[in-house]
Structure formats: C-alpha cells, structure tokens
Short mmCIF file of C-alpha atoms in Angstrom, two decimals:
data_model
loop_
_atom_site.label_atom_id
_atom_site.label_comp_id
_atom_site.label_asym_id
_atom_site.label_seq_id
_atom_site.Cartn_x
_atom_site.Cartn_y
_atom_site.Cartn_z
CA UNK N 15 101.94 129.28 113.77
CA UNK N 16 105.29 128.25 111.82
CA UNK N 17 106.70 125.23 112.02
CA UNK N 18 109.73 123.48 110.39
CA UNK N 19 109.75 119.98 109.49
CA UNK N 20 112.70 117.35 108.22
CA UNK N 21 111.69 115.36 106.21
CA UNK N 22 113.12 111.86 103.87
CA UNK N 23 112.70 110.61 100.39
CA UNK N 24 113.28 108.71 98.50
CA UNK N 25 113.06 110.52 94.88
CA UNK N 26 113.25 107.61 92.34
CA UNK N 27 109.70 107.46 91.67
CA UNK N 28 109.43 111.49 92.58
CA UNK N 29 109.79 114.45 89.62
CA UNK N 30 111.79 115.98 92.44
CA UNK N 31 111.21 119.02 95.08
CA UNK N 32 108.61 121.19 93.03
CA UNK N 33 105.42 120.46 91.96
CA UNK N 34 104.78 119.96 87.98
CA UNK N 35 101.91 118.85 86.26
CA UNK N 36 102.94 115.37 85.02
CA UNK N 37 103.32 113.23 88.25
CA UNK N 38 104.01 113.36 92.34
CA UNK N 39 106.37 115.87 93.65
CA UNK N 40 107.51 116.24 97.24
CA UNK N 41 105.84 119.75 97.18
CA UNK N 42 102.75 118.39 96.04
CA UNK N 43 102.28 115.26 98.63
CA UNK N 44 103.35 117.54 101.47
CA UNK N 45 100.35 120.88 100.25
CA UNK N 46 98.22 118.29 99.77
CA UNK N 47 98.30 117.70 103.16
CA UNK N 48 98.59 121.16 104.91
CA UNK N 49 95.66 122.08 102.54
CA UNK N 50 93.66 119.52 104.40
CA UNK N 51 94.80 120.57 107.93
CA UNK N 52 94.39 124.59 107.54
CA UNK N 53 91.25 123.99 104.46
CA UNK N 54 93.02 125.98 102.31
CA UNK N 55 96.32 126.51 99.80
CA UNK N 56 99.19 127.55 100.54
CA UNK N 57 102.67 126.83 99.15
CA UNK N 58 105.18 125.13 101.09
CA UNK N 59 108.74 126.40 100.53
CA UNK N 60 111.85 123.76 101.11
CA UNK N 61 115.70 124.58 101.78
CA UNK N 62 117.17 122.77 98.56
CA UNK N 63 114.47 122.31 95.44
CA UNK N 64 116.30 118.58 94.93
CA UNK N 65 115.96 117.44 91.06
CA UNK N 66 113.70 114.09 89.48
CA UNK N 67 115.68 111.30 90.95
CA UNK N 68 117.58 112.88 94.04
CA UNK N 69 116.77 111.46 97.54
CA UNK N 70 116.56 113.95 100.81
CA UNK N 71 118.17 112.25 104.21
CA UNK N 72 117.20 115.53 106.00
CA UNK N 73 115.42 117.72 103.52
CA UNK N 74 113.55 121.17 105.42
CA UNK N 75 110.60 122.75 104.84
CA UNK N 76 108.35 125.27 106.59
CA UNK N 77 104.80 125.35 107.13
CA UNK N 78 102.34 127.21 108.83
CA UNK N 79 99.49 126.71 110.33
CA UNK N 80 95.79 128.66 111.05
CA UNK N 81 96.02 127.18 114.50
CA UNK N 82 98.58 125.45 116.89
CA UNK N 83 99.12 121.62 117.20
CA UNK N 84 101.27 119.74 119.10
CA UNK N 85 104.46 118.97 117.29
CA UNK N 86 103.89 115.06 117.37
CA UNK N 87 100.30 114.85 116.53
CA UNK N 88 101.33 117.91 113.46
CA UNK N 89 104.43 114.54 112.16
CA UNK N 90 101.43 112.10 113.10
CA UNK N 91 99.01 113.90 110.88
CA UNK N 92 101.69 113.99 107.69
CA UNK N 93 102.72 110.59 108.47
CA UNK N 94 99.65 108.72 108.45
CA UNK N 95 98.53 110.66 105.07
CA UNK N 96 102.02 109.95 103.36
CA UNK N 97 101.38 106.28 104.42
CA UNK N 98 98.08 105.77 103.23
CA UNK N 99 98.75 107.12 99.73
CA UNK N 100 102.40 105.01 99.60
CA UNK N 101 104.41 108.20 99.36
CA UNK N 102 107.94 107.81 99.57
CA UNK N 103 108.03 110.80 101.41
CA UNK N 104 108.36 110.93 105.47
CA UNK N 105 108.79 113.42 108.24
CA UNK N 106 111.34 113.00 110.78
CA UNK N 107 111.54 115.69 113.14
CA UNK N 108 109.03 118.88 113.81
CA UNK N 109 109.97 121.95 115.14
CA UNK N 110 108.02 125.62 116.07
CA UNK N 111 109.86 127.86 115.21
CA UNK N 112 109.59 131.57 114.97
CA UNK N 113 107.15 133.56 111.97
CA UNK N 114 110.65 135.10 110.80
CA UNK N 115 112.07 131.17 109.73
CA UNK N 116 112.48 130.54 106.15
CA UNK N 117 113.64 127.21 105.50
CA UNK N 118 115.01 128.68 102.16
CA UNK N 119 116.29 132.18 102.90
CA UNK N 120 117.22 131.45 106.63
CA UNK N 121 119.45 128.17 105.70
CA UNK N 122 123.04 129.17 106.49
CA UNK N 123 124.77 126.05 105.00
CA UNK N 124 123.17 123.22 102.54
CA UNK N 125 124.90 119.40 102.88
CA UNK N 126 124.80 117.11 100.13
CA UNK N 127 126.00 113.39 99.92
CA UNK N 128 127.09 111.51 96.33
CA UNK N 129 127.10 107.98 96.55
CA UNK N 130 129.39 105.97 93.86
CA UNK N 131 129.67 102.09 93.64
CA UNK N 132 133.26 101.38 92.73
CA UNK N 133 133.33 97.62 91.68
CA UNK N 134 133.02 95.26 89.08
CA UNK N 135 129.24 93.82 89.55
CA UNK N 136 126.65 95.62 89.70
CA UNK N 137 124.01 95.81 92.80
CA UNK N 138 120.59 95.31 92.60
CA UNK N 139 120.36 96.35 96.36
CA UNK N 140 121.71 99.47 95.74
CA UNK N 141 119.78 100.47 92.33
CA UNK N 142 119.38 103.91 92.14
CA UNK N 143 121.03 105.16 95.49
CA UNK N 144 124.07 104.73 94.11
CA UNK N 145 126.13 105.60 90.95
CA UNK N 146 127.57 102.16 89.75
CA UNK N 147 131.40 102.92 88.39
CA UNK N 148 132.85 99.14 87.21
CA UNK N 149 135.87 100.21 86.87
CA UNK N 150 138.98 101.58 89.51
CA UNK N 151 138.94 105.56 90.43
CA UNK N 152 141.75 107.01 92.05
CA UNK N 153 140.67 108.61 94.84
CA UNK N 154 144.16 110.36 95.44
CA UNK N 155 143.76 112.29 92.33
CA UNK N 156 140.02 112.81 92.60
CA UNK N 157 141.04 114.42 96.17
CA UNK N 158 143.58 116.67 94.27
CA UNK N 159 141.08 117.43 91.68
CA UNK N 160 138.60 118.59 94.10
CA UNK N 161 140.79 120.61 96.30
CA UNK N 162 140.90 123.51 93.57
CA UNK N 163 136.65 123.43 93.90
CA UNK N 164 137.22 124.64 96.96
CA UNK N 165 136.42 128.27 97.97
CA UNK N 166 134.94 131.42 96.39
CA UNK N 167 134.66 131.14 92.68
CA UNK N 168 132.80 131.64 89.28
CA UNK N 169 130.99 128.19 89.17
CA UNK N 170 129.35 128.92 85.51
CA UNK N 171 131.46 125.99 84.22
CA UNK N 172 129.51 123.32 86.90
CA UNK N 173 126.13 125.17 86.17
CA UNK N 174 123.06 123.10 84.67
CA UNK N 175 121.74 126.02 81.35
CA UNK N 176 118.51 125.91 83.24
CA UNK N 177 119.84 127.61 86.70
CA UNK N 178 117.77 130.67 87.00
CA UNK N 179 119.96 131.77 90.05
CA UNK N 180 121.60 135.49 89.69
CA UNK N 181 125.05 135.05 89.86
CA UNK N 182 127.43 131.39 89.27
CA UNK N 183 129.64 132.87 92.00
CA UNK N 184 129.48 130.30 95.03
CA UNK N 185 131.76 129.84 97.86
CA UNK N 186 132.38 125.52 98.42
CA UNK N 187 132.85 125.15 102.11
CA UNK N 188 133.87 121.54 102.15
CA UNK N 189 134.16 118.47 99.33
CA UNK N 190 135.86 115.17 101.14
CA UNK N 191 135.89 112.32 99.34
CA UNK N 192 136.08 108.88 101.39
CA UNK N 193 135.84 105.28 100.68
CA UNK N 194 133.58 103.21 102.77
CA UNK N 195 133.96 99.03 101.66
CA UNK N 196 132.94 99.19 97.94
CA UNK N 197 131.26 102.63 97.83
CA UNK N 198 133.24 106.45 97.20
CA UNK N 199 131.38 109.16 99.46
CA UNK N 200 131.58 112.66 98.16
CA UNK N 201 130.48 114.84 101.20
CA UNK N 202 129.76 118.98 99.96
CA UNK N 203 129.12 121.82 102.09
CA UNK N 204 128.12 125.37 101.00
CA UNK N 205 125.82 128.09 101.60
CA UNK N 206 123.88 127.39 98.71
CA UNK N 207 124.36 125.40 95.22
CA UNK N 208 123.72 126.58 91.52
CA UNK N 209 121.50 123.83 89.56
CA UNK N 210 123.54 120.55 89.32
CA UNK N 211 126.37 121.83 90.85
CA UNK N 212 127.15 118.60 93.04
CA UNK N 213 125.99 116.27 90.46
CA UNK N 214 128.22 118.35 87.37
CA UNK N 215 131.31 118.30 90.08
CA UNK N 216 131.27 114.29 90.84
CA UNK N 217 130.74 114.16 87.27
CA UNK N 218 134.39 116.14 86.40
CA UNK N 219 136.00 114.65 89.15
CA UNK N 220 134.90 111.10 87.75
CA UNK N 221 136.85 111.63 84.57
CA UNK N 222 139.52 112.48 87.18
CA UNK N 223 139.34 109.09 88.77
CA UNK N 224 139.69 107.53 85.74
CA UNK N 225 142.24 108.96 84.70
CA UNK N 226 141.17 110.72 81.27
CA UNK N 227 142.02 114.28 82.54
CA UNK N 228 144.53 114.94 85.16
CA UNK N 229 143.94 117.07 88.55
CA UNK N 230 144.86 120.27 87.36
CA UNK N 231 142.01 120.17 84.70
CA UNK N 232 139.91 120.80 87.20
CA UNK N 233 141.34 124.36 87.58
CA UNK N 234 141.37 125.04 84.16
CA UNK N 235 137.83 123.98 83.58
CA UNK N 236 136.83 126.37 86.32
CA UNK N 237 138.82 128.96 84.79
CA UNK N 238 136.91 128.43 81.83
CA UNK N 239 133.60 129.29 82.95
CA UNK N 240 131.85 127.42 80.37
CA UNK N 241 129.40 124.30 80.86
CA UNK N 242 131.00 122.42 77.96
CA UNK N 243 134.78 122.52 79.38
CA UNK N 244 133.25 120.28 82.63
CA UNK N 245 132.16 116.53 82.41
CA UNK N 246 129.01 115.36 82.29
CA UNK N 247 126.33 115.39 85.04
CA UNK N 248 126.40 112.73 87.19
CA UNK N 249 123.38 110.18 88.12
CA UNK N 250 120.34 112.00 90.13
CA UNK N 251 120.02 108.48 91.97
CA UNK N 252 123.75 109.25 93.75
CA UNK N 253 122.31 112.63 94.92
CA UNK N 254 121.19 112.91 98.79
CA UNK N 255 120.37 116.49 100.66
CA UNK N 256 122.15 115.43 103.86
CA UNK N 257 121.39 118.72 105.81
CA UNK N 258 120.79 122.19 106.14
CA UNK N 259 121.85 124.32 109.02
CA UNK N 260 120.47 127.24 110.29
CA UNK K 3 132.99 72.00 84.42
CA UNK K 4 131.67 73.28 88.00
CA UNK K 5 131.73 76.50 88.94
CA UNK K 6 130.58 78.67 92.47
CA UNK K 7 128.75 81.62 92.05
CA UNK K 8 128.05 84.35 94.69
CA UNK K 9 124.93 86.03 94.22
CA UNK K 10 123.02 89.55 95.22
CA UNK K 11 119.93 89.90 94.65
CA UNK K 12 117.44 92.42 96.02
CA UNK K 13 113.92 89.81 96.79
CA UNK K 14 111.09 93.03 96.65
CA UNK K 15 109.51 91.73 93.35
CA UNK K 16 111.17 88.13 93.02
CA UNK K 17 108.81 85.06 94.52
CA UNK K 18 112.36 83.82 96.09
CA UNK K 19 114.59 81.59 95.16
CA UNK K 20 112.76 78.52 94.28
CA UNK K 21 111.25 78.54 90.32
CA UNK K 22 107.22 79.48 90.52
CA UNK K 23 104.64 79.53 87.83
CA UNK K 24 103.31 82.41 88.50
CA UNK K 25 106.06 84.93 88.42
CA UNK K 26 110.11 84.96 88.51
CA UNK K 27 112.33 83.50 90.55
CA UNK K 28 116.23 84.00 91.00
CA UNK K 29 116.44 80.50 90.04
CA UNK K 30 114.83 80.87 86.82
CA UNK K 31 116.51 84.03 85.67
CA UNK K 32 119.96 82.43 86.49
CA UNK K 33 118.50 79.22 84.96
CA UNK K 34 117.61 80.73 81.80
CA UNK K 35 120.86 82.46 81.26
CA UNK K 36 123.04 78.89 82.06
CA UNK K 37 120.41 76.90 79.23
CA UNK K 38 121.59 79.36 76.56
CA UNK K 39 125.19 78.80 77.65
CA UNK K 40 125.31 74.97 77.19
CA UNK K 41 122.43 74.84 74.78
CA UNK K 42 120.40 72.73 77.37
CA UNK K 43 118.15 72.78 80.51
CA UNK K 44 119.88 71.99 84.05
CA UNK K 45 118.54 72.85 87.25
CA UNK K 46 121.12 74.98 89.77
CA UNK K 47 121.04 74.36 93.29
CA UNK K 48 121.53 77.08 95.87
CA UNK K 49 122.80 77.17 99.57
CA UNK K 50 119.61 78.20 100.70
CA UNK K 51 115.79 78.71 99.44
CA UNK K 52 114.95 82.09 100.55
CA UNK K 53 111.61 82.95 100.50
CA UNK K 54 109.92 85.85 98.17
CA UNK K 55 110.74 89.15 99.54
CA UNK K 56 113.92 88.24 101.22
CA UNK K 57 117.46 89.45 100.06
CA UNK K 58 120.99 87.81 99.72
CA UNK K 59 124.16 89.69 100.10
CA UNK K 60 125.87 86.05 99.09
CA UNK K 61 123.83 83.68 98.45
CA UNK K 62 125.90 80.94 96.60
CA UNK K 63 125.00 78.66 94.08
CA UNK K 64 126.91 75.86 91.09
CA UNK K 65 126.45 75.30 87.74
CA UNK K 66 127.93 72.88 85.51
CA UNK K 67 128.81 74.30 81.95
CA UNK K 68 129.66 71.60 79.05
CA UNK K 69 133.29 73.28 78.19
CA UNK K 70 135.69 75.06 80.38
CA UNK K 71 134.87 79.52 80.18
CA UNK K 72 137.27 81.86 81.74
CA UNK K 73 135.85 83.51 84.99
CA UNK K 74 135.56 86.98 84.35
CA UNK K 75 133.37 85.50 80.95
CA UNK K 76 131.13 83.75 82.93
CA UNK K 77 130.47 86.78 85.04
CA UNK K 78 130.26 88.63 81.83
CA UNK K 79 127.77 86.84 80.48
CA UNK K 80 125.64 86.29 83.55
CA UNK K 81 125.53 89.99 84.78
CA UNK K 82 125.21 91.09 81.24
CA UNK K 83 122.13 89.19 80.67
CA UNK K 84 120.71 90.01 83.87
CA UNK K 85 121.32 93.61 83.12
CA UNK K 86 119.46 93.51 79.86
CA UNK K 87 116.15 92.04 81.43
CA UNK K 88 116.90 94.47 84.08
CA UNK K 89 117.00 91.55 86.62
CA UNK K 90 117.51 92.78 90.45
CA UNK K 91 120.12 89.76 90.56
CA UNK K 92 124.01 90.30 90.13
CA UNK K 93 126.45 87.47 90.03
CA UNK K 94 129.27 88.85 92.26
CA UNK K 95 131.69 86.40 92.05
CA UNK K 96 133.21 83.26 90.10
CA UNK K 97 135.10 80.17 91.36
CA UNK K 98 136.09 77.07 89.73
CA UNK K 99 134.95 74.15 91.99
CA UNK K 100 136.07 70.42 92.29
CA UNK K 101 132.82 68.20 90.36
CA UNK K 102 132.14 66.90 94.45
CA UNK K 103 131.64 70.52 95.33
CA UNK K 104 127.49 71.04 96.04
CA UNK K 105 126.29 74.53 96.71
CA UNK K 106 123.41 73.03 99.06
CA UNK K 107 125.22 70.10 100.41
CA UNK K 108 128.51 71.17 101.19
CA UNK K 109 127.67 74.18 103.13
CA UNK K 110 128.96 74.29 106.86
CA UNK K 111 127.54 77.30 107.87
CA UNK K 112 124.79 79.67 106.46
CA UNK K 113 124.46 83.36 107.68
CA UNK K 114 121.53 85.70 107.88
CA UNK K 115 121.48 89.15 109.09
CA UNK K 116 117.61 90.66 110.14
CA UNK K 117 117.27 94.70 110.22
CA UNK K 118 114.83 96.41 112.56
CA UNK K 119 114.58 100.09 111.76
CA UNK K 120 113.56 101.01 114.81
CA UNK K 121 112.44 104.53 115.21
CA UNK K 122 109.28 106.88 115.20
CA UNK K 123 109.38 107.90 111.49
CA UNK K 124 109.06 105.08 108.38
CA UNK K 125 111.87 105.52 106.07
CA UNK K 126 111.32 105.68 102.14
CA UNK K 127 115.00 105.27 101.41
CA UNK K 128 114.59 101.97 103.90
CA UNK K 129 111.16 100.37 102.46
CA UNK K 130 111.52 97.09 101.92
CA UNK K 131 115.28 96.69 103.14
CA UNK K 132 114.04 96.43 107.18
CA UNK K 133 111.11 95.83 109.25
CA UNK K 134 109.96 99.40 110.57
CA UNK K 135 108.78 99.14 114.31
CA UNK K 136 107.71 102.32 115.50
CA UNK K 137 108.01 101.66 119.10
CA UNK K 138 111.44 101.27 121.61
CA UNK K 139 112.36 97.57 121.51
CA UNK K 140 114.65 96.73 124.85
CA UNK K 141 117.96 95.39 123.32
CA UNK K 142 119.30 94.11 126.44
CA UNK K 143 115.97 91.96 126.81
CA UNK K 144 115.98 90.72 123.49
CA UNK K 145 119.50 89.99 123.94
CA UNK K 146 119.13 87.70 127.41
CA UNK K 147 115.49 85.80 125.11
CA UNK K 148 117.97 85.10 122.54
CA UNK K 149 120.39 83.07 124.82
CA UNK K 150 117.97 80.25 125.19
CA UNK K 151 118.14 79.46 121.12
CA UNK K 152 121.53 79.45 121.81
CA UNK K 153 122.44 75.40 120.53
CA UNK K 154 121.10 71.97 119.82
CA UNK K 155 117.82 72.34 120.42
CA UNK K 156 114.28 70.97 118.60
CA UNK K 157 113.02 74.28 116.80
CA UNK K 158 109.58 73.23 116.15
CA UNK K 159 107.92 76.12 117.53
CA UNK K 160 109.87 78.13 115.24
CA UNK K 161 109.09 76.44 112.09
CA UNK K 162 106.85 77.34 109.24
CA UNK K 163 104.04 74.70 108.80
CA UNK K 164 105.36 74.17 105.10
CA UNK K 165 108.60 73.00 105.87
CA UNK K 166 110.18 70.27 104.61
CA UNK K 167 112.73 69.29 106.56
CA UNK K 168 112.75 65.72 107.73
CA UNK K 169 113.80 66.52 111.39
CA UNK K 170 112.95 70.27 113.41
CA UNK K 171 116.33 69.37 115.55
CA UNK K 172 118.81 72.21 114.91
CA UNK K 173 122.18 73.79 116.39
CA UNK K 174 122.33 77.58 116.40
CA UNK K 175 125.67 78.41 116.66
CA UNK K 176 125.06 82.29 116.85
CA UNK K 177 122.32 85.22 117.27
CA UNK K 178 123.78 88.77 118.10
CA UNK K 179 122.12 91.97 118.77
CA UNK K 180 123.27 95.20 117.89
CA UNK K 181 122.24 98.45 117.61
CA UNK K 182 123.81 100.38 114.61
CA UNK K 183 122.20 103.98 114.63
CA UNK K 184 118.20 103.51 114.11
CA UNK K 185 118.55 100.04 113.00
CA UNK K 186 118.72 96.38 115.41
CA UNK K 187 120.42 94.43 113.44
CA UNK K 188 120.26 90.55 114.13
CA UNK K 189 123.37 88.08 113.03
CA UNK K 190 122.08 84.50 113.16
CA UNK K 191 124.42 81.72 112.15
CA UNK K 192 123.93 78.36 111.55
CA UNK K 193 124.97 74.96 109.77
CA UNK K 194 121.32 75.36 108.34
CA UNK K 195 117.72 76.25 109.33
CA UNK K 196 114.21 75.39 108.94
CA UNK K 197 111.81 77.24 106.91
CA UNK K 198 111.22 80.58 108.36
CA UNK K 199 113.12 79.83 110.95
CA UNK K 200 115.29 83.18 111.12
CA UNK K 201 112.16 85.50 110.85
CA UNK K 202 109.90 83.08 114.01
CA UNK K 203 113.02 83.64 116.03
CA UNK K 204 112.81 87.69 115.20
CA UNK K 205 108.99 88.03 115.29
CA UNK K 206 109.13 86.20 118.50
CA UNK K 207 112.35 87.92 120.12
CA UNK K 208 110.43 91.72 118.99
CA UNK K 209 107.72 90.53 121.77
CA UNK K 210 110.36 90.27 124.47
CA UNK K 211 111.53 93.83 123.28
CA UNK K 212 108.59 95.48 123.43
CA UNK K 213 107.58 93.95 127.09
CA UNK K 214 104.93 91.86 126.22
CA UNK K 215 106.34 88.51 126.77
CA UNK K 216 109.45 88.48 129.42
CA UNK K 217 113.02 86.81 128.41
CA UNK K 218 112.52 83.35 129.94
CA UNK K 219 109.22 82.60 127.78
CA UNK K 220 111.65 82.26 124.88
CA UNK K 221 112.74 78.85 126.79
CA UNK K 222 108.85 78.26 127.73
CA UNK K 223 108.36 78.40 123.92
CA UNK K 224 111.12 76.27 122.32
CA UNK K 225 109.97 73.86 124.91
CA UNK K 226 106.58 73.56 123.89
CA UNK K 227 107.39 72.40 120.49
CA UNK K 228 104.56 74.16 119.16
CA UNK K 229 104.34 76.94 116.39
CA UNK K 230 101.09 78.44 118.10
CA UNK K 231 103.41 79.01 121.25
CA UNK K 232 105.94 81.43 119.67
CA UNK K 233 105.20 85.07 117.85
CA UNK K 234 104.40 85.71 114.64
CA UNK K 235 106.86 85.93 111.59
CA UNK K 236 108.69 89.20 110.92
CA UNK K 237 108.37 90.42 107.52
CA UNK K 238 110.56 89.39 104.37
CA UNK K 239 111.40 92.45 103.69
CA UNK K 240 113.92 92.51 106.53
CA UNK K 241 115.69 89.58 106.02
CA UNK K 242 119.42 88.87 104.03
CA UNK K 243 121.13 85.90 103.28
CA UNK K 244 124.56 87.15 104.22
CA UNK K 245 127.30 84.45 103.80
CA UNK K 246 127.72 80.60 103.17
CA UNK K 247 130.55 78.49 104.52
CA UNK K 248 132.29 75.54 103.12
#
C-alpha cells in the first residue's frame, strides 16, 4: 500500500533531507516512524534531497505500507510521533496513490522559493528564513540578469563540486523575482535542480543587484561553465521546496 | 539628548521586556548597550511591558544619551552590539525626540496583532510565531463575541491577577478578525491595556469559535467582573506588539 505524503520543515536545526550519522535528518525522523508502523526498515525516498539549513513548505515523500490505514489516522500516526520527540518536521496532506508513484522519479516539475531581506536592520523574527541583504538591490537588473537563466542550458557554472547528478544540462522553467514590503522573492521552476543550483543562482544574481557585475555577466558566466566564474552560494536559511508536481 | 527607538524583537527565549534576575530581558540587553554609550547606568522605558514569549514588530522605547550622536550611529552601535551577543532584538529605527517626549507616557494608541494558525497540521516553520489550534474556529462567531469589548468598559474579567494597574476601566477602540490563508489573525487597538489583557480576550473569544460558549456570553463575562468567568489565556507565543501612537 503506497502512499504519498507532504510534508513541512523547518531545516535550521536539521542536517537536511538525508540521513547522516552526526544528527536528525528529515529522512531519519520520518523511517523512524514507518519502521515502527510496518516493524521493519525501509528507506523512504523524497522529491528534492533539500541541504543542512533549507526549509520544505511542501516537501514529498512516498511510503509504503505492509497493510492499509486510513489516510488521516496514517498523518495522525506521524504527527503525534514528530510531536512528541519536538521534530520540526510535519505532515500536511496524505495521499494513496498507486505502487507505480515515485515521489522522486515521478515528479514532473520541482518549485523552490528564496527569501532575501532587503533593508537596513536586521530581523530577529526572521533569523534564518531569510537572507538579510542591508544594503539596496536592483531588482530591474537582477530581473535582466536572470532572464538569460532561463531555458535549456549547461548549468556546470551554478553546480555545487559535490553534485553527483549525470549531466549539468537543466532546462529553468521559470525564475520571477518580486518584492513583497521589505523582502525580494525569487520563485524557480524546473524539472529537476543540480546541487545548489537555486542557492548558487540568487547568489550571482545578488552581485547583480548590487551592482558589482552587470546583467550580461550572467550570460557569460553560464557560457563559462565553470563553478568559479559564478558568485558565491547563497544562505541555506533563504532556501524553501515550495512544490513538486506530478 | 532624547531619542525614539523602534524595536523588533523575536520574545521565544527573552523573559519579556521588563529586566529579570534570572535570565535576559530586552530591557537589559538595550540597557547594557546605552551604559557603555554614556559611561553610566539609566533605566529606558518602553511603550509597553510585554510579557516573556511575546514579540514586537515596533515596540518603541527613549533613551537619553549625554552628547548629541548622529542617527544612523546610534543604530550602528545598537544593532551592532546586539548582533555580536547574537541578541534576537534589532533597533529598527531612530528619531530625535523633544526632552517632554516619554515612550510610556505619551503613547495614544498601542497595537497588537494575535495569530491563530488554524489548521489540522502544526507548522515547524510557524512554532512559536502563532497559537496552533487544530480544530475549525467559526470566524463569524468570534467576530459578533468580539463586538461586546467593543469600548469603555471595566475589563476585570480579562485581567491577569498580577496586574498593576490602578483602575481595570479601559476603552477598546478596535478588535478585527480576519482570516489570511491558515492563519486568524486578531488586530486589537487601544490607548493601553491591562496585563494580559490581549491574550484573555483571545483565549476567551477561541471558546466562542469553537462552539462551546455562544457570542452573547462574551457580554455575560465582561459583566461579571470576574477573571474565573472568562477563558483561559492564549499562549505568548502568538502575540506581537505591532505599533505605538503618539
């Protein structure tokens, strides 16, 4: 019995998506709990493995189960664990869904939002779910900047040295850039990501907003296919999965 | 030299505004940073003492410093202190202020804003920023409770036995209801308020949304000018000094 589960966290006090051997991952507080449910292991595979630091709005998962349950007493049953323990780590929605669902290999399009803080003072309400910038960015120019992201290309030069995916070629569906009050909202759309992708684009396109490398750099650096002609990577607290469509 | 300050801080692991001896206080780390400034100890008076665990988008305060600073310094030197002790206060804003001006005394109006996340799920990214309750509330109902607080009224049965002030006779100007997504959130305006007066009114107003207590008991209680005759108080957590007046 598969099901597929959405699930929220918040990753500041999380190593991130996978499970590692020197503190909580989400993969770890969410097998702890199927293994109790079926009495015995197995590994539960997620849509976007989200780094140390990066929060999940609508993160998905699959699991499945030796018997069925009914869908709210299966969120119940994860709920009530992840509360006891203090988990920062909840599920939101539960679905059946058919044996043939991967939450990884059937996702058809991955959203991700980047948070920045654009003002002077810093904000203790907002520590590490934003990315505090104290000083002006251009959106214009950062728009600009972006728009040559935008399509099929050889992302190698916006690709963390530890990706272990096969090829840097991505398509980027969508990268809009909005201010809401105080904050700049980066909103990315594509099939699938290489590793720190989002966080080594916001990064670029920050030196854009500043103003210490114009637009076009943006298609030279891709044209460059090579990690040290990008910016740096930005914050993993900015980071948020923001959906996955199937 | 008096100056206004406008304050954020985020309340999870501060006892509140007032100094304590038993942990920090907003008023002590801004205290501490003002006695290196003029070389000596002053107290610094806020528009309101919110309790440990609550918030303030802008809560305001004065200070008096011995020679004249430019603004931006002043915020400077504040935010950079609180940085370095990693603080969850920022100083948002600076204003020079006539020597008659009093943060506390001077105030016309003080504004709070409570957040209900009200939906099925907890939410990590949420924890400590609203008051989770898991079950529909009835807006409309909550709504039609809250139009008997309406005014000049004696709140005793919405005041905390510790408080202090010398009469429970109030006049609340305002108290909206909205729904914004998953969240209530509560607007609640005021010339000023009694100790835990905000958070009785919201403990007490969640009863009428949930069904257990109808609208018209909210005039039942303020008219029995007891504490025992209203709900309980909704948690901190929820709860944000939003705006001050003058």
């Amino acid at each position: 019995m598969r099901y597929k589960l959405t699930i929220e966290y918040d990753g500041t006090n999380l190593l991130g998506w996978q499970r590692q051997t020197d503190g909580m991952s989400v993969q770890q507080y969410l097998e702890e709990i199927l293994d109790k449910l079926n009495g015995t292991h197995t590994e539960i595979v997620s849509a976007g493995r989200t780094d140390a630091g990066v929060h999940a709005l609508a993160q998905v998962v699959h699991i499945d189960l030796n018997r069925p349950m009914e869908l709210w007493k299966i969120k119940e049953a994860f709920n009530g664990n992840l509360l006891a323990q203090e988990a920062p780590v909840s599920v939101l929605e539960v679905e059946a869904v058919d044996d043939s669902f991967s939450a990884r290999f059937s996702a058809k399009k991955r959203g991700y939002i980047y948070r920045i803080l654009n003002r002077r003072a810093p904000s203790p309400l907002l520590k590490n779910r934003v990315w505090w910038v104290p000083y002006p960015l251009d959106i214009e120019k950062m728009r600009e900047g972006a728009s040559f992201l935008i399509g099929h290309h050889d992302f190698t030069s916006f690709r963390a040295s530890a990706c272990q995916a096969k090829s840097p070629i991505k398509t980027l569906d969508k990268i809009e850039i909005e201010q809401q009050g105080e904050e700049i909202i980066f909103q990315v759309e594509a099939r699938s990501f290489l590793h720190h992708q989002v966080r080594n684009m916001v990064g670029t396109l920050k030196l854009v907003g500043e103003g210490r490398i114009p637009p076009i750099k943006i298609k030279e650096i891709l044209d460059a296919k090579n990690r040290k002609a990008a910016g740096p990577t930005a914050p993993a607290g900015g980071l948020y999965l923001s959906k996955v469509e199937y």
